[in-house]
Structure formats: structure tokens, C-alpha cells
């Protein structure tokens, strides 16, 4: 998804992919297949580019630090990226900045989990500090009877245990920052999860009080500045009306993020172009929305494996919707694309959501298009 903006800006992308079937290989002219955990592979790849950046957080920080010492330009830097790689490091940093965290503790066994729960109350959430996403590496423990199920999670290192937060909804702030310090945010959005996977994003978050939106934006900018973030970062949050300051920090992602896919069509500058601008220290683009409402609906793998065969029905069902398919093999529940829909003049949010959902459903299930088009 970064390749289109790169072509428009006259930039040359090189990709280090973990396998020849990775969808980015088909999208760029210069793709190398190799192990991102191998020192010499990383060193050889970095020698052919001006700036190294990422589309996930799993490249070992120690190897990145070595490359940085050798003069490789890396954005975000290993010192910043660690806050997205390790949830314990992130929690400590959020505490140090005085921003609102859930109650949390580093634990090395179920006795520590039980002691934490005795203080904060059940249920609690156990997380692996590294490698988890979309609900992976997360275990909700409802009471002490669930502790035996957590025994196998402890393999010698520390895990993170947090209070179970009774939040009203999940929010996200996307921020971009360049090395020279310029930073900018997009509007706060609502992220709707289904089975721990992002299903839909509403931009801007409907019904969000202005003062809370301003606080969330200020927190995201403060995190980006204090942690030295360069590129795009998503700050995922829990809204907690009437509790504390009204929100808690959940997680950080230092890359273009699912909660920002709406920006590709819904703002003056999309997150993928902005990430390129930021890591190259170019002036950042406007993040103004181009419609009153924007909806991003994820397309998850379903019964239909012939996505192109569904295009005629899907595209005629929602001519104003924009379809983005990732070139991945279809597997049940796998994110294989998304649909963006923007509000027309005076169009209510519910109608925009319905349009995005209709197009995504046709792509997922191969449904026939409705006989009438009600754009």
C-alpha cells in the first residue's frame, strides 16, 4: 500500500520479504526474499537503501542497534521501536510520562498474577510482552480457578498482567512525526473489534466530546515527541467515561496501522504517503478529512476464494466505495483487504457504514449484488 504513493513521489521502494508469496513482492520493483532475523541479510539489504523502515515490529532490536551504529538510517529508531515491540517497556514509558495506564505489573509466575488480582480484583488480562497482535498473546483470567491454564505461558521471562478495563469503546489516534520534529495527527477514530480483530473504523469517532478528543490528540503528540518516534504511530486507547481522565492507553504501533486505512481515501494525505514523507524528513501533508464521515470495513477471508470474480457485484453495489485488496491467499478470518466509504453531502453515518459493509460482504461471501443500487 506504500508503493502507490512512492511512485507518485518518485521514490524507489525496496522490500525485504520473508517469502516469495508475500504480497509486497508483487507491488514493488525491488524485492529481496530473506530472513529479517539474520544479521548479514539485514546488513546486505540496508546497504542498498537510504532509509530503513518497517511494516511490523518483529525485527530484532539488537540487530537494528548494530546497523544503526554502522551508520544505517533507521526510522523509527530502535530506541523508539522498542516501545511497540515490548509492552512492559511501553507501560513503564507511559507511567513515566504521567499518562493514564491500566493498573499493571510484571510477573514471573501465576503466584504474581494471583497477588495482583487480589489487589485489583478479577478478572485480569495476561499478555506476552512481545509478538502478540489481534488477540494473540492475550489471556483473560476470570478468577483464580483459571490460573492453571496460565502456567504454560511462563517460560522463564516476565509477562505483563493488567486490570481488565471496563471500557465503553476503543479509540485510536494516528500521529506522524519527522526527524526534524514536525508532527501532525489525524482525527481520533473509533475502532470496532470482533473476536479481537479490527472489523470497522469510524472516522472521526462519533459523539466524542471535543475536550476528550483534544486530550487524546495531545497525549499522542506527547508520546511521539518523548519517545522520539519517526514515521507513523498509532496510539490505541480505551475510552472510560466518568473514570479518571476518561481514557487509558492500550497499545502503540509504530507503522501505518489498520485504524488508519481510512486515510487512504478519507483525508488529504493518507497514512502511507505520510509515512514516506516522515521517514525521509519531508514536510508532512495535510491530514484534513475530505468528508464528514469515513468508514473503513475490513474484508476477512470467508467462503469466497475468487475475489476478482466478486468484483462486478461488489463494485456495482457501492460505486462510491473504494476497494483495497492485499494480494493475500484467502483463509477464514484473515485480513485480505478493506473497503473505504465516504459520506456524501448530508449522508448519515449509518448509511455509510451500510454501504461499506455491503461491499465487504460481497467480496467475502461472493453474494450477488442487489437488484437496485441505493447509493
Tab-separated table of N, CA, C and O in Angstrom, residues 136-230:
chain	number	residue	atom	x	y	z
A	136	UNK	N	-3.775	-12.335	19.796
A	136	UNK	CA	-2.785	-13.371	20.077
A	136	UNK	C	-1.879	-12.889	21.210
A	136	UNK	O	-1.532	-11.720	21.296
A	137	UNK	N	-1.463	-13.812	22.074
A	137	UNK	CA	-0.627	-13.434	23.203
A	137	UNK	C	-1.390	-12.735	24.305
A	137	UNK	O	-0.794	-12.038	25.127
A	138	UNK	N	-2.708	-12.927	24.345
A	138	UNK	CA	-3.558	-12.299	25.362
A	138	UNK	C	-4.455	-13.369	25.972
A	138	UNK	O	-5.110	-14.136	25.251
A	139	UNK	N	-4.489	-13.442	27.302
A	139	UNK	CA	-5.299	-14.426	28.008
A	139	UNK	C	-6.072	-13.718	29.116
A	139	UNK	O	-5.486	-13.116	30.003
A	140	UNK	N	-7.402	-13.777	29.035
A	140	UNK	CA	-8.258	-13.197	30.068
A	140	UNK	C	-8.513	-14.254	31.130
A	140	UNK	O	-8.984	-15.358	30.825
A	141	UNK	N	-8.185	-13.924	32.370
A	141	UNK	CA	-8.368	-14.831	33.512
A	141	UNK	C	-9.503	-14.278	34.364
A	141	UNK	O	-9.394	-13.185	34.926
A	142	UNK	N	-10.602	-15.038	34.409
A	142	UNK	CA	-11.806	-14.537	35.076
A	142	UNK	C	-11.726	-14.649	36.597
A	142	UNK	O	-12.301	-13.828	37.321
A	143	UNK	N	-11.044	-15.674	37.084
A	143	UNK	CA	-10.933	-15.885	38.526
A	143	UNK	C	-9.745	-16.796	38.794
A	143	UNK	O	-9.061	-17.247	37.862
A	144	UNK	N	-9.513	-17.090	40.070
A	144	UNK	CA	-8.344	-17.885	40.449
A	144	UNK	C	-8.400	-19.294	39.869
A	144	UNK	O	-7.354	-19.923	39.658
A	145	UNK	N	-9.594	-19.789	39.577
A	145	UNK	CA	-9.709	-21.129	39.008
A	145	UNK	C	-9.101	-21.219	37.620
A	145	UNK	O	-8.799	-22.315	37.137
A	146	UNK	N	-8.913	-20.070	36.975
A	146	UNK	CA	-8.335	-20.056	35.625
A	146	UNK	C	-6.811	-20.054	35.638
A	146	UNK	O	-6.188	-20.195	34.575
A	147	UNK	N	-6.195	-19.926	36.805
A	147	UNK	CA	-4.739	-19.811	36.869
A	147	UNK	C	-3.992	-21.008	36.300
A	147	UNK	O	-2.955	-20.831	35.646
A	148	UNK	N	-4.432	-22.248	36.510
A	148	UNK	CA	-3.693	-23.371	35.921
A	148	UNK	C	-3.548	-23.272	34.404
A	148	UNK	O	-2.548	-23.735	33.852
A	149	UNK	N	-4.515	-22.654	33.731
A	149	UNK	CA	-4.434	-22.501	32.278
A	149	UNK	C	-3.306	-21.564	31.868
A	149	UNK	O	-2.857	-21.587	30.720
A	150	UNK	N	-2.851	-20.730	32.820
A	150	UNK	CA	-1.789	-19.774	32.515
A	150	UNK	C	-0.401	-20.309	32.805
A	150	UNK	O	0.595	-19.673	32.436
A	151	UNK	N	-0.303	-21.459	33.446
A	151	UNK	CA	1.006	-21.991	33.843
A	151	UNK	C	1.947	-22.127	32.644
A	151	UNK	O	3.137	-21.785	32.714
A	152	UNK	N	1.435	-22.633	31.534
A	152	UNK	CA	2.291	-22.887	30.367
A	152	UNK	C	2.780	-21.612	29.707
A	152	UNK	O	3.680	-21.652	28.858
A	153	UNK	N	2.199	-20.476	30.054
A	153	UNK	CA	2.632	-19.204	29.462
A	153	UNK	C	3.967	-18.746	30.036
A	153	UNK	O	4.650	-17.924	29.423
A	154	UNK	N	4.336	-19.244	31.195
A	154	UNK	CA	5.558	-18.781	31.857
A	154	UNK	C	6.706	-19.708	31.480
A	154	UNK	O	6.730	-20.885	31.845
A	155	UNK	N	7.636	-19.157	30.737
A	155	UNK	CA	8.769	-19.954	30.245
A	155	UNK	C	10.103	-19.363	30.691
A	155	UNK	O	11.136	-19.585	30.064
A	156	UNK	N	10.084	-18.568	31.745
A	156	UNK	CA	11.333	-18.048	32.283
A	156	UNK	C	11.440	-16.541	32.305
A	156	UNK	O	12.170	-15.982	33.116
A	157	UNK	N	10.705	-15.857	31.424
A	157	UNK	CA	10.767	-14.401	31.388
A	157	UNK	C	9.566	-13.772	32.069
A	157	UNK	O	8.668	-14.442	32.574
A	158	UNK	N	9.551	-12.456	32.072
A	158	UNK	CA	8.447	-11.717	32.665
A	158	UNK	C	7.286	-11.617	31.673
A	158	UNK	O	7.488	-11.453	30.475
A	159	UNK	N	6.076	-11.699	32.207
A	159	UNK	CA	4.861	-11.411	31.456
A	159	UNK	C	4.200	-10.177	32.055
A	159	UNK	O	4.534	-9.741	33.163
A	160	UNK	N	3.256	-9.631	31.314
A	160	UNK	CA	2.527	-8.445	31.750
A	160	UNK	C	1.140	-8.866	32.194
A	160	UNK	O	0.430	-9.561	31.454
A	161	UNK	N	0.730	-8.443	33.395
A	161	UNK	CA	-0.642	-8.642	33.833
A	161	UNK	C	-1.260	-7.267	34.053
A	161	UNK	O	-0.615	-6.356	34.595
A	162	UNK	N	-2.485	-7.108	33.565
A	162	UNK	CA	-3.181	-5.826	33.644
A	162	UNK	C	-4.580	-6.031	34.204
A	162	UNK	O	-5.164	-7.110	34.100
A	163	UNK	N	-5.114	-4.961	34.741
A	163	UNK	CA	-6.511	-4.993	35.138
A	163	UNK	C	-7.387	-5.145	33.884
A	163	UNK	O	-7.010	-4.708	32.794
A	164	UNK	N	-8.504	-5.791	34.032
A	164	UNK	CA	-9.479	-5.898	32.951
A	164	UNK	C	-10.260	-4.590	32.931
A	164	UNK	O	-10.935	-4.244	33.896
A	165	UNK	N	-10.143	-3.843	31.833
A	165	UNK	CA	-10.701	-2.491	31.781
A	165	UNK	C	-12.130	-2.529	31.246
A	165	UNK	O	-12.366	-2.977	30.113
A	166	UNK	N	-13.110	-2.056	32.014
A	166	UNK	CA	-14.490	-1.976	31.527
A	166	UNK	C	-14.694	-0.707	30.686
A	166	UNK	O	-15.349	0.249	31.102
A	167	UNK	N	-14.156	-0.707	29.491
A	167	UNK	CA	-14.200	0.485	28.645
A	167	UNK	C	-15.493	0.521	27.831
A	167	UNK	O	-16.164	-0.504	27.639
A	168	UNK	N	-15.832	1.711	27.334
A	168	UNK	CA	-17.047	1.860	26.536
A	168	UNK	C	-16.790	1.588	25.057
A	168	UNK	O	-17.666	1.088	24.346
A	169	UNK	N	-15.592	1.914	24.576
A	169	UNK	CA	-15.214	1.635	23.193
A	169	UNK	C	-13.718	1.831	23.044
A	169	UNK	O	-13.052	2.394	23.925
A	170	UNK	N	-13.187	1.352	21.921
A	170	UNK	CA	-11.771	1.524	21.617
A	170	UNK	C	-11.596	2.683	20.643
A	170	UNK	O	-12.343	2.808	19.658
A	171	UNK	N	-10.609	3.512	20.941
A	171	UNK	CA	-10.298	4.670	20.120
A	171	UNK	C	-8.855	4.561	19.643
A	171	UNK	O	-8.059	3.793	20.194
A	172	UNK	N	-8.529	5.342	18.636
A	172	UNK	CA	-7.159	5.348	18.126
A	172	UNK	C	-6.816	6.737	17.611
A	172	UNK	O	-7.656	7.407	17.001
A	173	UNK	N	-5.594	7.140	17.889
A	173	UNK	CA	-5.058	8.390	17.341
A	173	UNK	C	-3.844	8.048	16.497
A	173	UNK	O	-2.913	7.386	16.972
A	174	UNK	N	-3.856	8.483	15.264
A	174	UNK	CA	-2.739	8.275	14.355
A	174	UNK	C	-1.934	9.571	14.295
A	174	UNK	O	-2.490	10.646	14.061
A	175	UNK	N	-0.632	9.447	14.539
A	175	UNK	CA	0.249	10.608	14.538
A	175	UNK	C	1.433	10.323	13.626
A	175	UNK	O	1.893	9.181	13.528
A	176	UNK	N	1.891	11.342	12.919
A	176	UNK	CA	3.109	11.233	12.113
A	176	UNK	C	4.100	12.269	12.610
A	176	UNK	O	3.728	13.404	12.922
A	177	UNK	N	5.381	11.860	12.666
A	177	UNK	CA	6.426	12.775	13.115
A	177	UNK	C	7.674	12.546	12.272
A	177	UNK	O	8.039	11.411	11.982
A	178	UNK	N	8.320	13.626	11.884
A	178	UNK	CA	9.554	13.541	11.099
A	178	UNK	C	10.762	13.827	11.985
A	178	UNK	O	10.623	14.416	13.073
A	179	UNK	N	11.960	13.411	11.574
A	179	UNK	CA	13.139	13.559	12.442
A	179	UNK	C	13.404	14.989	12.888
A	179	UNK	O	13.924	15.200	13.996
A	180	UNK	N	13.049	15.963	12.058
A	180	UNK	CA	13.304	17.350	12.457
A	180	UNK	C	12.295	17.860	13.465
A	180	UNK	O	12.425	18.988	13.951
A	181	UNK	N	11.270	17.053	13.801
A	181	UNK	CA	10.372	17.398	14.897
A	181	UNK	C	8.952	17.742	14.510
A	181	UNK	O	8.073	17.741	15.370
A	182	UNK	N	8.682	18.052	13.246
A	182	UNK	CA	7.306	18.351	12.851
A	182	UNK	C	6.431	17.129	13.102
A	182	UNK	O	6.792	16.007	12.777
A	183	UNK	N	5.265	17.352	13.690
A	183	UNK	CA	4.347	16.256	13.978
A	183	UNK	C	2.922	16.702	13.692
A	183	UNK	O	2.581	17.886	13.817
A	184	UNK	N	2.087	15.738	13.308
A	184	UNK	CA	0.698	16.048	12.959
A	184	UNK	C	-0.148	14.817	13.233
A	184	UNK	O	0.347	13.684	13.185
A	185	UNK	N	-1.415	15.040	13.550
A	185	UNK	CA	-2.333	13.931	13.819
A	185	UNK	C	-3.514	13.982	12.861
A	185	UNK	O	-3.822	15.019	12.280
A	186	UNK	N	-4.163	12.826	12.706
A	186	UNK	CA	-5.463	12.746	12.049
A	186	UNK	C	-6.546	12.797	13.130
A	186	UNK	O	-6.250	12.660	14.328
A	187	UNK	N	-7.808	12.957	12.763
A	187	UNK	CA	-8.873	12.931	13.785
A	187	UNK	C	-8.907	11.616	14.548
A	187	UNK	O	-8.562	10.552	14.021
A	188	UNK	N	-9.326	11.680	15.797
A	188	UNK	CA	-9.493	10.480	16.621
A	188	UNK	C	-10.577	9.606	15.999
A	188	UNK	O	-11.630	10.102	15.580
A	189	UNK	N	-10.336	8.292	15.940
A	189	UNK	CA	-11.296	7.375	15.333
A	189	UNK	C	-11.756	6.336	16.349
A	189	UNK	O	-11.092	6.092	17.362
A	190	UNK	N	-12.898	5.727	16.067
A	190	UNK	CA	-13.388	4.587	16.833
A	190	UNK	C	-13.049	3.318	16.085
A	190	UNK	O	-13.315	3.195	14.883
A	191	UNK	N	-12.471	2.361	16.794
A	191	UNK	CA	-12.104	1.071	16.217
A	191	UNK	C	-12.998	-0.004	16.826
A	191	UNK	O	-13.017	-0.187	18.040
A	192	UNK	N	-13.747	-0.700	15.982
A	192	UNK	CA	-14.696	-1.707	16.437
A	192	UNK	C	-14.080	-3.084	16.210
A	192	UNK	O	-13.736	-3.446	15.082
A	193	UNK	N	-13.939	-3.837	17.295
A	193	UNK	CA	-13.297	-5.149	17.245
A	193	UNK	C	-14.342	-6.261	17.257
A	193	UNK	O	-15.350	-6.168	17.978
A	194	UNK	N	-14.111	-7.306	16.504
A	194	UNK	CA	-14.930	-8.512	16.534
A	194	UNK	C	-13.980	-9.697	16.684
A	194	UNK	O	-13.083	-9.880	15.860
A	195	UNK	N	-14.155	-10.469	17.753
A	195	UNK	CA	-13.262	-11.609	18.036
A	195	UNK	C	-11.802	-11.170	18.061
A	195	UNK	O	-10.925	-11.836	17.496
A	196	UNK	N	-11.551	-10.026	18.705
A	196	UNK	CA	-10.200	-9.476	18.900
A	196	UNK	C	-9.525	-9.036	17.608
A	196	UNK	O	-8.316	-8.812	17.576
A	197	UNK	N	-10.284	-8.894	16.520
A	197	UNK	CA	-9.747	-8.423	15.251
A	197	UNK	C	-10.508	-7.165	14.839
A	197	UNK	O	-11.737	-7.114	14.939
A	198	UNK	N	-9.778	-6.158	14.379
A	198	UNK	CA	-10.423	-4.922	13.937
A	198	UNK	C	-11.381	-5.228	12.786
A	198	UNK	O	-11.000	-5.806	11.773
A	199	UNK	N	-12.635	-4.844	12.950
A	199	UNK	CA	-13.658	-5.099	11.934
A	199	UNK	C	-14.020	-3.829	11.175
A	199	UNK	O	-14.267	-3.868	9.969
A	200	UNK	N	-14.049	-2.710	11.891
A	200	UNK	CA	-14.556	-1.474	11.296
A	200	UNK	C	-13.930	-0.285	12.008
A	200	UNK	O	-13.651	-0.345	13.210
A	201	UNK	N	-13.696	0.789	11.270
A	201	UNK	CA	-13.181	2.024	11.847
A	201	UNK	C	-14.078	3.168	11.407
A	201	UNK	O	-14.410	3.287	10.216
A	202	UNK	N	-14.477	4.010	12.360
A	202	UNK	CA	-15.344	5.145	12.094
A	202	UNK	C	-14.549	6.423	12.325
A	202	UNK	O	-13.993	6.635	13.412
A	203	UNK	N	-14.468	7.260	11.290
A	203	UNK	CA	-13.673	8.486	11.377
A	203	UNK	C	-14.528	9.699	10.996
A	203	UNK	O	-15.132	9.700	9.934
A	204	UNK	N	-14.545	10.712	11.866
A	204	UNK	CA	-13.999	10.722	13.226
A	204	UNK	C	-14.881	9.895	14.160
A	204	UNK	O	-16.007	9.526	13.804
A	205	UNK	N	-14.380	9.607	15.357
A	205	UNK	CA	-15.145	8.830	16.326
A	205	UNK	C	-16.446	9.559	16.639
A	205	UNK	O	-16.415	10.713	17.079
A	206	UNK	N	-17.586	8.935	16.388
A	206	UNK	CA	-18.861	9.632	16.594
A	206	UNK	C	-19.122	9.940	18.064
A	206	UNK	O	-18.831	9.127	18.946
A	207	UNK	N	-19.658	11.137	18.323
A	207	UNK	CA	-20.067	11.505	19.667
A	207	UNK	C	-18.937	11.733	20.643
A	207	UNK	O	-19.174	11.765	21.858
A	208	UNK	N	-17.727	11.899	20.157
A	208	UNK	CA	-16.589	12.100	21.060
A	208	UNK	C	-16.552	13.554	21.510
A	208	UNK	O	-16.491	14.462	20.671
A	209	UNK	N	-16.581	13.813	22.818
A	209	UNK	CA	-16.527	15.207	23.290
A	209	UNK	C	-15.264	15.912	22.815
A	209	UNK	O	-14.185	15.302	22.762
A	210	UNK	N	-15.386	17.166	22.492
A	210	UNK	CA	-14.250	17.919	21.962
A	210	UNK	C	-13.078	17.950	22.931
A	210	UNK	O	-11.919	17.849	22.515
A	211	UNK	N	-13.381	18.096	24.226
A	211	UNK	CA	-12.276	18.190	25.190
A	211	UNK	C	-11.530	16.864	25.300
A	211	UNK	O	-10.295	16.838	25.430
A	212	UNK	N	-12.245	15.738	25.196
A	212	UNK	CA	-11.578	14.446	25.243
A	212	UNK	C	-10.767	14.229	23.967
A	212	UNK	O	-9.633	13.734	24.026
A	213	UNK	N	-11.315	14.606	22.820
A	213	UNK	CA	-10.566	14.481	21.568
A	213	UNK	C	-9.269	15.277	21.643
A	213	UNK	O	-8.210	14.804	21.199
A	214	UNK	N	-9.335	16.475	22.227
A	214	UNK	CA	-8.136	17.295	22.358
A	214	UNK	C	-7.123	16.645	23.294
A	214	UNK	O	-5.909	16.668	23.039
A	215	UNK	N	-7.597	16.030	24.384
A	215	UNK	CA	-6.694	15.368	25.324
A	215	UNK	C	-6.012	14.172	24.678
A	215	UNK	O	-4.811	13.943	24.868
A	216	UNK	N	-6.771	13.381	23.914
A	216	UNK	CA	-6.200	12.212	23.255
A	216	UNK	C	-5.154	12.628	22.221
A	216	UNK	O	-4.092	12.009	22.104
A	217	UNK	N	-5.462	13.677	21.470
A	217	UNK	CA	-4.523	14.168	20.469
A	217	UNK	C	-3.243	14.664	21.124
A	217	UNK	O	-2.133	14.378	20.658
A	218	UNK	N	-3.395	15.405	22.232
A	218	UNK	CA	-2.221	15.912	22.950
A	218	UNK	C	-1.382	14.762	23.496
A	218	UNK	O	-0.140	14.816	23.474
A	219	UNK	N	-2.032	13.704	23.983
A	219	UNK	CA	-1.298	12.553	24.511
A	219	UNK	C	-0.507	11.861	23.412
A	219	UNK	O	0.657	11.462	23.608
A	220	UNK	N	-1.115	11.707	22.226
A	220	UNK	CA	-0.419	11.062	21.112
A	220	UNK	C	0.794	11.875	20.681
A	220	UNK	O	1.875	11.323	20.427
A	221	UNK	N	0.638	13.176	20.603
A	221	UNK	CA	1.758	14.033	20.223
A	221	UNK	C	2.864	13.992	21.280
A	221	UNK	O	4.056	13.979	20.946
A	222	UNK	N	2.473	13.946	22.540
A	222	UNK	CA	3.478	13.893	23.612
A	222	UNK	C	4.242	12.577	23.561
A	222	UNK	O	5.469	12.547	23.743
A	223	UNK	N	3.538	11.470	23.316
A	223	UNK	CA	4.213	10.184	23.187
A	223	UNK	C	5.190	10.192	22.019
A	223	UNK	O	6.339	9.735	22.149
A	224	UNK	N	4.757	10.703	20.874
A	224	UNK	CA	5.626	10.728	19.702
A	224	UNK	C	6.880	11.548	19.962
A	224	UNK	O	7.997	11.134	19.614
A	225	UNK	N	6.725	12.693	20.595
A	225	UNK	CA	7.866	13.562	20.870
A	225	UNK	C	8.786	12.954	21.931
A	225	UNK	O	10.011	12.889	21.750
A	226	UNK	N	8.204	12.475	23.016
A	226	UNK	CA	9.015	11.979	24.130
A	226	UNK	C	9.756	10.697	23.783
A	226	UNK	O	10.884	10.487	24.243
A	227	UNK	N	9.137	9.836	22.971
A	227	UNK	CA	9.763	8.573	22.604
A	227	UNK	C	10.644	8.693	21.368
A	227	UNK	O	11.326	7.739	20.999
A	228	UNK	N	10.642	9.863	20.733
A	228	UNK	CA	11.472	10.057	19.552
A	228	UNK	C	10.969	9.300	18.337
A	228	UNK	O	11.761	8.849	17.501
A	229	UNK	N	9.653	9.169	18.218
A	229	UNK	CA	9.064	8.428	17.103
A	229	UNK	C	9.305	9.159	15.792
A	229	UNK	O	9.171	10.385	15.709
A	230	UNK	N	9.655	8.415	14.748
A	230	UNK	CA	9.729	8.967	13.399
A	230	UNK	C	8.942	8.041	12.478
A	230	UNK	O	9.117	6.823	12.513
